[in-house]
Structure formats: C-alpha cells, structure tokens
mmCIF file of N, CA and C in Angstrom:
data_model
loop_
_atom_site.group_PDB
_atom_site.id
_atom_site.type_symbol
_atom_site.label_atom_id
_atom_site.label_comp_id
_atom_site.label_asym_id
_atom_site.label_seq_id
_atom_site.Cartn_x
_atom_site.Cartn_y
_atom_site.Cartn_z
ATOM 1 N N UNK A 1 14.244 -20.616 -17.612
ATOM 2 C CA UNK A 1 15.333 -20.466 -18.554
ATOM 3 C C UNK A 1 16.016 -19.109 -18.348
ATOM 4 N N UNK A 2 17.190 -19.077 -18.845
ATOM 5 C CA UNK A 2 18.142 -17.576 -18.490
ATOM 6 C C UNK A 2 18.003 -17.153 -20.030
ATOM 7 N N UNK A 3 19.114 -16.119 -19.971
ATOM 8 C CA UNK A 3 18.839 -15.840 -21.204
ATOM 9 C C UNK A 3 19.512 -16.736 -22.326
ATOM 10 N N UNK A 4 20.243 -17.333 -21.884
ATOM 11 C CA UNK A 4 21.151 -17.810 -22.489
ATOM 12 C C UNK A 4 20.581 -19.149 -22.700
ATOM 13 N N UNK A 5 19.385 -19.826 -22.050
ATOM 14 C CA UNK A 5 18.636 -20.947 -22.615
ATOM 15 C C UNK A 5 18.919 -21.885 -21.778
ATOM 16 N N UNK A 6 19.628 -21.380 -20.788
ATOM 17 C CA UNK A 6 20.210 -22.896 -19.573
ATOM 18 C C UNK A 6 18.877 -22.739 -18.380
ATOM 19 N N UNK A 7 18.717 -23.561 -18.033
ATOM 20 C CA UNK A 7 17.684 -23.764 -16.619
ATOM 21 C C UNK A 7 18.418 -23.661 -15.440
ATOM 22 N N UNK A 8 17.837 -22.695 -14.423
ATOM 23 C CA UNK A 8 18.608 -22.828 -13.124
ATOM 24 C C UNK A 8 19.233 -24.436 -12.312
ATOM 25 N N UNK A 9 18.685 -24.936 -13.089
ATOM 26 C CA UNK A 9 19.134 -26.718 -12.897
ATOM 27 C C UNK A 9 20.088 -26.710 -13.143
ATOM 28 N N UNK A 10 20.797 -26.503 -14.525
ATOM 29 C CA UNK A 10 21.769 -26.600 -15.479
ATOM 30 C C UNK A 10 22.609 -25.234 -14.605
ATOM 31 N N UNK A 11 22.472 -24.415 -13.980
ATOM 32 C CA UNK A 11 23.707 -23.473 -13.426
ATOM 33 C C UNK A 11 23.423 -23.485 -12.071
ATOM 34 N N UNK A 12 23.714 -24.279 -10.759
ATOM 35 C CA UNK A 12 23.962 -24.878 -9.742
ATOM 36 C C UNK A 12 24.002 -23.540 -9.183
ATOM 37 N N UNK A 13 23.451 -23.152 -8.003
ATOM 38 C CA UNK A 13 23.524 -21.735 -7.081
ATOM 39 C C UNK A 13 22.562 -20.992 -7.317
ATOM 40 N N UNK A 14 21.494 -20.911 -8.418
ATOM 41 C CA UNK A 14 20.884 -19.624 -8.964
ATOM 42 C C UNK A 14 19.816 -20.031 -8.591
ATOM 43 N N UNK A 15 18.964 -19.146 -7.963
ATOM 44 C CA UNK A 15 17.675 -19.230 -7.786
ATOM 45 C C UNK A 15 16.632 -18.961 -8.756
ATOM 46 N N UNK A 16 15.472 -19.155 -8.138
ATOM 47 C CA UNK A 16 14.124 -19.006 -9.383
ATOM 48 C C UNK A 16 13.800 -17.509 -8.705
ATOM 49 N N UNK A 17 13.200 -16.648 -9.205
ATOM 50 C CA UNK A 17 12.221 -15.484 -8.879
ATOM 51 C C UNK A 17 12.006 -14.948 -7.406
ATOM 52 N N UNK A 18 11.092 -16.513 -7.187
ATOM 53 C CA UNK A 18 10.002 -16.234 -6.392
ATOM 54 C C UNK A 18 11.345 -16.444 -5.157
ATOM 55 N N UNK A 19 11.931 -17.294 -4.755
ATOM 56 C CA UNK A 19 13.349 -17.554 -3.526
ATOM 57 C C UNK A 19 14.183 -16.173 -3.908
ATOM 58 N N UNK A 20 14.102 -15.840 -4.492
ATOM 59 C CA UNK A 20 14.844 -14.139 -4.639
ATOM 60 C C UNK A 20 14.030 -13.738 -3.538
ATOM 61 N N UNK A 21 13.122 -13.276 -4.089
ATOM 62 C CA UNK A 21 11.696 -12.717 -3.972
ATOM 63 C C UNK A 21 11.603 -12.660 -1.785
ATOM 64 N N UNK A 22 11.743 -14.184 -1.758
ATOM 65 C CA UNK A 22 11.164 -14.486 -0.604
ATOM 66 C C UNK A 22 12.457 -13.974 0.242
ATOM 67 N N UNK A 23 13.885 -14.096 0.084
ATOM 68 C CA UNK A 23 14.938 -13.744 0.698
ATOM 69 C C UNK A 23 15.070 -12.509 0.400
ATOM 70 N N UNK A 24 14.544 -11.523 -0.235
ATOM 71 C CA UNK A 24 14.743 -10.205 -0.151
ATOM 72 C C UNK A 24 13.792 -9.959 1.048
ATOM 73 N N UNK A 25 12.274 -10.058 0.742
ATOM 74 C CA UNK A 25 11.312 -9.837 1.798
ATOM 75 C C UNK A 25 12.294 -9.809 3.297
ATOM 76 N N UNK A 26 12.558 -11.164 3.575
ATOM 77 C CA UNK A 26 13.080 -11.301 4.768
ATOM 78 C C UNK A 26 14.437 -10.738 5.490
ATOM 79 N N UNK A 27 15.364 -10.244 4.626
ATOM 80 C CA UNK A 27 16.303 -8.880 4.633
ATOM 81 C C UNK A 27 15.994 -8.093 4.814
ATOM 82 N N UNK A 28 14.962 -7.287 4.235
ATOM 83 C CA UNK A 28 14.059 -5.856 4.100
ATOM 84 C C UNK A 28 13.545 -5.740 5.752
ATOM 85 N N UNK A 29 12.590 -6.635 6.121
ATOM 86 C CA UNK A 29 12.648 -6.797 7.144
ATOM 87 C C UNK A 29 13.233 -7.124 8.300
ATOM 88 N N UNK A 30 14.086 -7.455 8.163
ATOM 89 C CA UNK A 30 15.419 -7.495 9.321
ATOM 90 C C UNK A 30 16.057 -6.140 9.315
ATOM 91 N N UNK A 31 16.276 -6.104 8.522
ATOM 92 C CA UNK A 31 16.905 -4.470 8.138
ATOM 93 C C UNK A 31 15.825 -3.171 8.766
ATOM 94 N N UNK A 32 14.742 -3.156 8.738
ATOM 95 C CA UNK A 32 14.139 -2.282 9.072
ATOM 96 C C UNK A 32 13.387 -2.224 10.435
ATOM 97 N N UNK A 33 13.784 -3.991 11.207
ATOM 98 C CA UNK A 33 12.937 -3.721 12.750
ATOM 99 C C UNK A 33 14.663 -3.438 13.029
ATOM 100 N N UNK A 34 15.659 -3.921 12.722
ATOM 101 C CA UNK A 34 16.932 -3.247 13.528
ATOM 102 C C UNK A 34 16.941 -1.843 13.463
ATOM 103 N N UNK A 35 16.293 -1.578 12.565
ATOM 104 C CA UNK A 35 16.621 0.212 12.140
ATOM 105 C C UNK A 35 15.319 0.884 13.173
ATOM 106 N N UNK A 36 14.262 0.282 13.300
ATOM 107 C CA UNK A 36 13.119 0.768 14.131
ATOM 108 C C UNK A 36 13.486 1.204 15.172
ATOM 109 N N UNK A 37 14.607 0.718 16.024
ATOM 110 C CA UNK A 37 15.097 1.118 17.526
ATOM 111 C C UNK A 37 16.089 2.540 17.240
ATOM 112 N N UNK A 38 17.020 1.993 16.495
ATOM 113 C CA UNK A 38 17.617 3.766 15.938
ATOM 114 C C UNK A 38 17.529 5.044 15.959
ATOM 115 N N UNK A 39 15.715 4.903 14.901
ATOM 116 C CA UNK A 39 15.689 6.010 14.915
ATOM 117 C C UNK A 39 15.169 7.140 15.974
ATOM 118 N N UNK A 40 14.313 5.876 16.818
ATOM 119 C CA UNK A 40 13.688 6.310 18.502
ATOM 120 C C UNK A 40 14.983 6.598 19.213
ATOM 121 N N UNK A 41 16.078 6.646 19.023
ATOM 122 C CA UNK A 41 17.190 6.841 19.862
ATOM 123 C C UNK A 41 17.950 7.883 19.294
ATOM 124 N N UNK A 42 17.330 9.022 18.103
ATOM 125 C CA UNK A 42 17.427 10.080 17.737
ATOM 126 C C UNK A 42 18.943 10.104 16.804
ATOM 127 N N UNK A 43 19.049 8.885 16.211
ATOM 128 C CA UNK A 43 20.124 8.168 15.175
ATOM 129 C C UNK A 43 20.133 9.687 13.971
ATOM 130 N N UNK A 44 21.323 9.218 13.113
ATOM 131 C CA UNK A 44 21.432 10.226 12.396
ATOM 132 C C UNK A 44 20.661 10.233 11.149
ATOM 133 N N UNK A 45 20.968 11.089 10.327
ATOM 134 C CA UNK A 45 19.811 11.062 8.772
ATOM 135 C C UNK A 45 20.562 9.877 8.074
ATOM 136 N N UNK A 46 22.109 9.680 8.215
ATOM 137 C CA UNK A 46 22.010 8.598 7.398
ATOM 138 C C UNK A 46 21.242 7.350 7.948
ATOM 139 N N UNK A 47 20.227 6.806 8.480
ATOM 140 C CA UNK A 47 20.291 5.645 9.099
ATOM 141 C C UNK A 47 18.840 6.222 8.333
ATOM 142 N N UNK A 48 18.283 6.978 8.694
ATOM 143 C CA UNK A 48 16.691 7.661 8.901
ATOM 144 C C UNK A 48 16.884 7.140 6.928
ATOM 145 N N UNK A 49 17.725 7.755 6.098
ATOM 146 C CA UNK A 49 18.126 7.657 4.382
ATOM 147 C C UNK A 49 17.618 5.851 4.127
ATOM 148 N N UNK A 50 18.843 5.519 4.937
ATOM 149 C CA UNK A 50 18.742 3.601 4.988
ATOM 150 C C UNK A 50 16.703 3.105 5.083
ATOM 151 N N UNK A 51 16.372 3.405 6.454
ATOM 152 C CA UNK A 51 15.481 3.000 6.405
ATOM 153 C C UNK A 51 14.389 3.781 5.274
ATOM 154 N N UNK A 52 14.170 4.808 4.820
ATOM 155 C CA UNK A 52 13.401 4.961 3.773
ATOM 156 C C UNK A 52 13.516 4.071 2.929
ATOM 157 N N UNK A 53 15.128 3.887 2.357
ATOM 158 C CA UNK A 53 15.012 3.035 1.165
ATOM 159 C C UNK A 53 14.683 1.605 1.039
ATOM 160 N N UNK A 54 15.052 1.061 2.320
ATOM 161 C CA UNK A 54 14.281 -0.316 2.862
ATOM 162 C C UNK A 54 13.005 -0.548 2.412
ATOM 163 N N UNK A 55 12.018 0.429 3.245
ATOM 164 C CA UNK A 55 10.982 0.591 2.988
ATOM 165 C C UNK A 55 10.576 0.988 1.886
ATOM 166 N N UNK A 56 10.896 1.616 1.050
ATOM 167 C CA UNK A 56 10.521 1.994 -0.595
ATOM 168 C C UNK A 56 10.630 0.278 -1.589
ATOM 169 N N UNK A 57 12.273 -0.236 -0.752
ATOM 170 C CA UNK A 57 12.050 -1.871 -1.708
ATOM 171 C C UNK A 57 11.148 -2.557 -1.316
ATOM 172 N N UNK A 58 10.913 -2.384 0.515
ATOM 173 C CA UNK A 58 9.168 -3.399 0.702
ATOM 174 C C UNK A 58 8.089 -3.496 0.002
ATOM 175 N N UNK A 59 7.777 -2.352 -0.111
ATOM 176 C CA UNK A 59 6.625 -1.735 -0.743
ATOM 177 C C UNK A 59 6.926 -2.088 -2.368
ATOM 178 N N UNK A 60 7.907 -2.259 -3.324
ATOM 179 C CA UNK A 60 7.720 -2.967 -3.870
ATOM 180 C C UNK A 60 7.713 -4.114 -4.244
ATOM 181 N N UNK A 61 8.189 -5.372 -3.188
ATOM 182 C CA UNK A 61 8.191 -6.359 -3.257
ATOM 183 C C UNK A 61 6.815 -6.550 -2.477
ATOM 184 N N UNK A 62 5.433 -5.971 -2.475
ATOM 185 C CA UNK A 62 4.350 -6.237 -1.307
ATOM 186 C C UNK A 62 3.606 -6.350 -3.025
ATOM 187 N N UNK A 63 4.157 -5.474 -3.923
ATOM 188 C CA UNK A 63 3.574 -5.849 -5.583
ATOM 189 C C UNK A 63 3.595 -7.349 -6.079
ATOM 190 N N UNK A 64 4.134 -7.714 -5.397
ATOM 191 C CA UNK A 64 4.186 -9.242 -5.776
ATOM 192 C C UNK A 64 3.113 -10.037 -5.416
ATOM 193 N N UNK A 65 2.512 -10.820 -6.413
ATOM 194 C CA UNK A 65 1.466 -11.128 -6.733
ATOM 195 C C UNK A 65 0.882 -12.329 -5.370
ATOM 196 N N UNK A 66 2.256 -12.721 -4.675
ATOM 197 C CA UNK A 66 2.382 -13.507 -3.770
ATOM 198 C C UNK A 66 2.762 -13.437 -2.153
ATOM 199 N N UNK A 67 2.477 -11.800 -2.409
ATOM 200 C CA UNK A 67 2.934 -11.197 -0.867
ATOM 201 C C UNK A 67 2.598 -11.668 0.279
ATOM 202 N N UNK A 68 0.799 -11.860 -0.221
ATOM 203 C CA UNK A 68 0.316 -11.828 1.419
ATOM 204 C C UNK A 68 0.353 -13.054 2.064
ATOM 205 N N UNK A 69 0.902 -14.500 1.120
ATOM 206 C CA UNK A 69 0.707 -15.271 1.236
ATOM 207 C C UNK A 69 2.654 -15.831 1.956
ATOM 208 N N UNK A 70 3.151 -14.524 1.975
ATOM 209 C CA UNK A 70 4.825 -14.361 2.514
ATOM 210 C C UNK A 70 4.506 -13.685 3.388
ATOM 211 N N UNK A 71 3.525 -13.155 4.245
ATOM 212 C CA UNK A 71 3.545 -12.296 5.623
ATOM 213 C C UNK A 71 3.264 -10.859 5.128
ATOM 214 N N UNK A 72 3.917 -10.265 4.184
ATOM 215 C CA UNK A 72 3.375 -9.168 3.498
ATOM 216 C C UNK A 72 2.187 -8.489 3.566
ATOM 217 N N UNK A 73 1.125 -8.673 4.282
ATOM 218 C CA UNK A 73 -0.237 -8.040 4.184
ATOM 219 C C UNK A 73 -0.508 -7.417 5.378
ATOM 220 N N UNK A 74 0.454 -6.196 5.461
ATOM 221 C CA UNK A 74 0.464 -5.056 6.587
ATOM 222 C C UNK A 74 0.551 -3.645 5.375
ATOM 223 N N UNK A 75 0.166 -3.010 6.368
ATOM 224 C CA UNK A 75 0.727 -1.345 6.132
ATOM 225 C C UNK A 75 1.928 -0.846 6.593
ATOM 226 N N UNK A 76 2.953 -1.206 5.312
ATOM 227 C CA UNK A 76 4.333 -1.027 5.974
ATOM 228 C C UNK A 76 4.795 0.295 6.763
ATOM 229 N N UNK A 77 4.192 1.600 6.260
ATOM 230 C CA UNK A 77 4.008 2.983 6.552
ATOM 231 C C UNK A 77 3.910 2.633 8.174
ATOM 232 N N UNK A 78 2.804 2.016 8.426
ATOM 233 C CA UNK A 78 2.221 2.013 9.561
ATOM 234 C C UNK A 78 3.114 1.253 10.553
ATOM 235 N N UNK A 79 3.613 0.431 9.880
ATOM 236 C CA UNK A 79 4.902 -0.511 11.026
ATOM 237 C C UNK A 79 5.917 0.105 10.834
ATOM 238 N N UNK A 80 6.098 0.703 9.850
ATOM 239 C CA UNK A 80 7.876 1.260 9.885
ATOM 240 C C UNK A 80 7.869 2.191 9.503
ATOM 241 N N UNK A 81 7.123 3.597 10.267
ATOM 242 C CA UNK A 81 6.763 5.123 10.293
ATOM 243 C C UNK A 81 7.726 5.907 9.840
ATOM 244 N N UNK A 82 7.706 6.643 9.005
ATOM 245 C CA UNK A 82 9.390 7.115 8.569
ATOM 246 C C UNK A 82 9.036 8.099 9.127
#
C-alpha cells in the first residue's frame, strides 16, 4: 500500500521495495566496475568523489536483509578500493 492506500497494482509503473532494491544494487555496480578502470588511469577527484559515493550507497543496500541472496556477499572495500 502507498500512502495514500492504493496498491502498486492500482498505480501501473511503481515498483515494490525489494525491485527498487534489486535495480539499485545493479546500477551501483555498473557504476563502480566502470569507475574501477578510471581511477587506475589517474582520473580526477571528481570521479575518485563519484565512486566513494557509489560505494557508501552499496554498502547500504548490502543492509538489506536480502543481499547475499542478490550477489551482495563480498567486501565491497575490498573490490572497489577507494
């Protein structure tokens, strides 16, 4: 239910949570193996800014109760070294 008492049924386009959830994961990560080559190629701080914050939303979408069961069960630090 929204707030407004309608079901994502009832408003055509809107997702549930967890399809948020799962299409952010998979952005975050696209976003941050493109950014992985960058910064080895001595890219500027804004890019180095980008990928922190990538990685700061991974790490909280890895809180999700359903991470590891989305690929999630790494040490993001460790794959995407800031």
């Amino acid at each position: 239910m929204t707030k407004t008492g309608e079901s994502t049924a009832e408003r055509p386009g809107l997702l549930t949570a967890e399809e948020v959830l799962i299409m952010l994961k998979e952005l975050l990560l696209y976003y941050l193996e493109e950014l992985k080559d960058a910064r080895n190629a001595g890219e500027d701080s804004f890019l180095y800014g980008e990928q922190t914050a990538y990685t700061e939303c991974l790490e909280l979408v890895r809180l999700w109760e359903r991470a590891a069961e989305h690929g999630i069960d790494f040490d993001i630090e460790k794959r995407y070294p800031l």
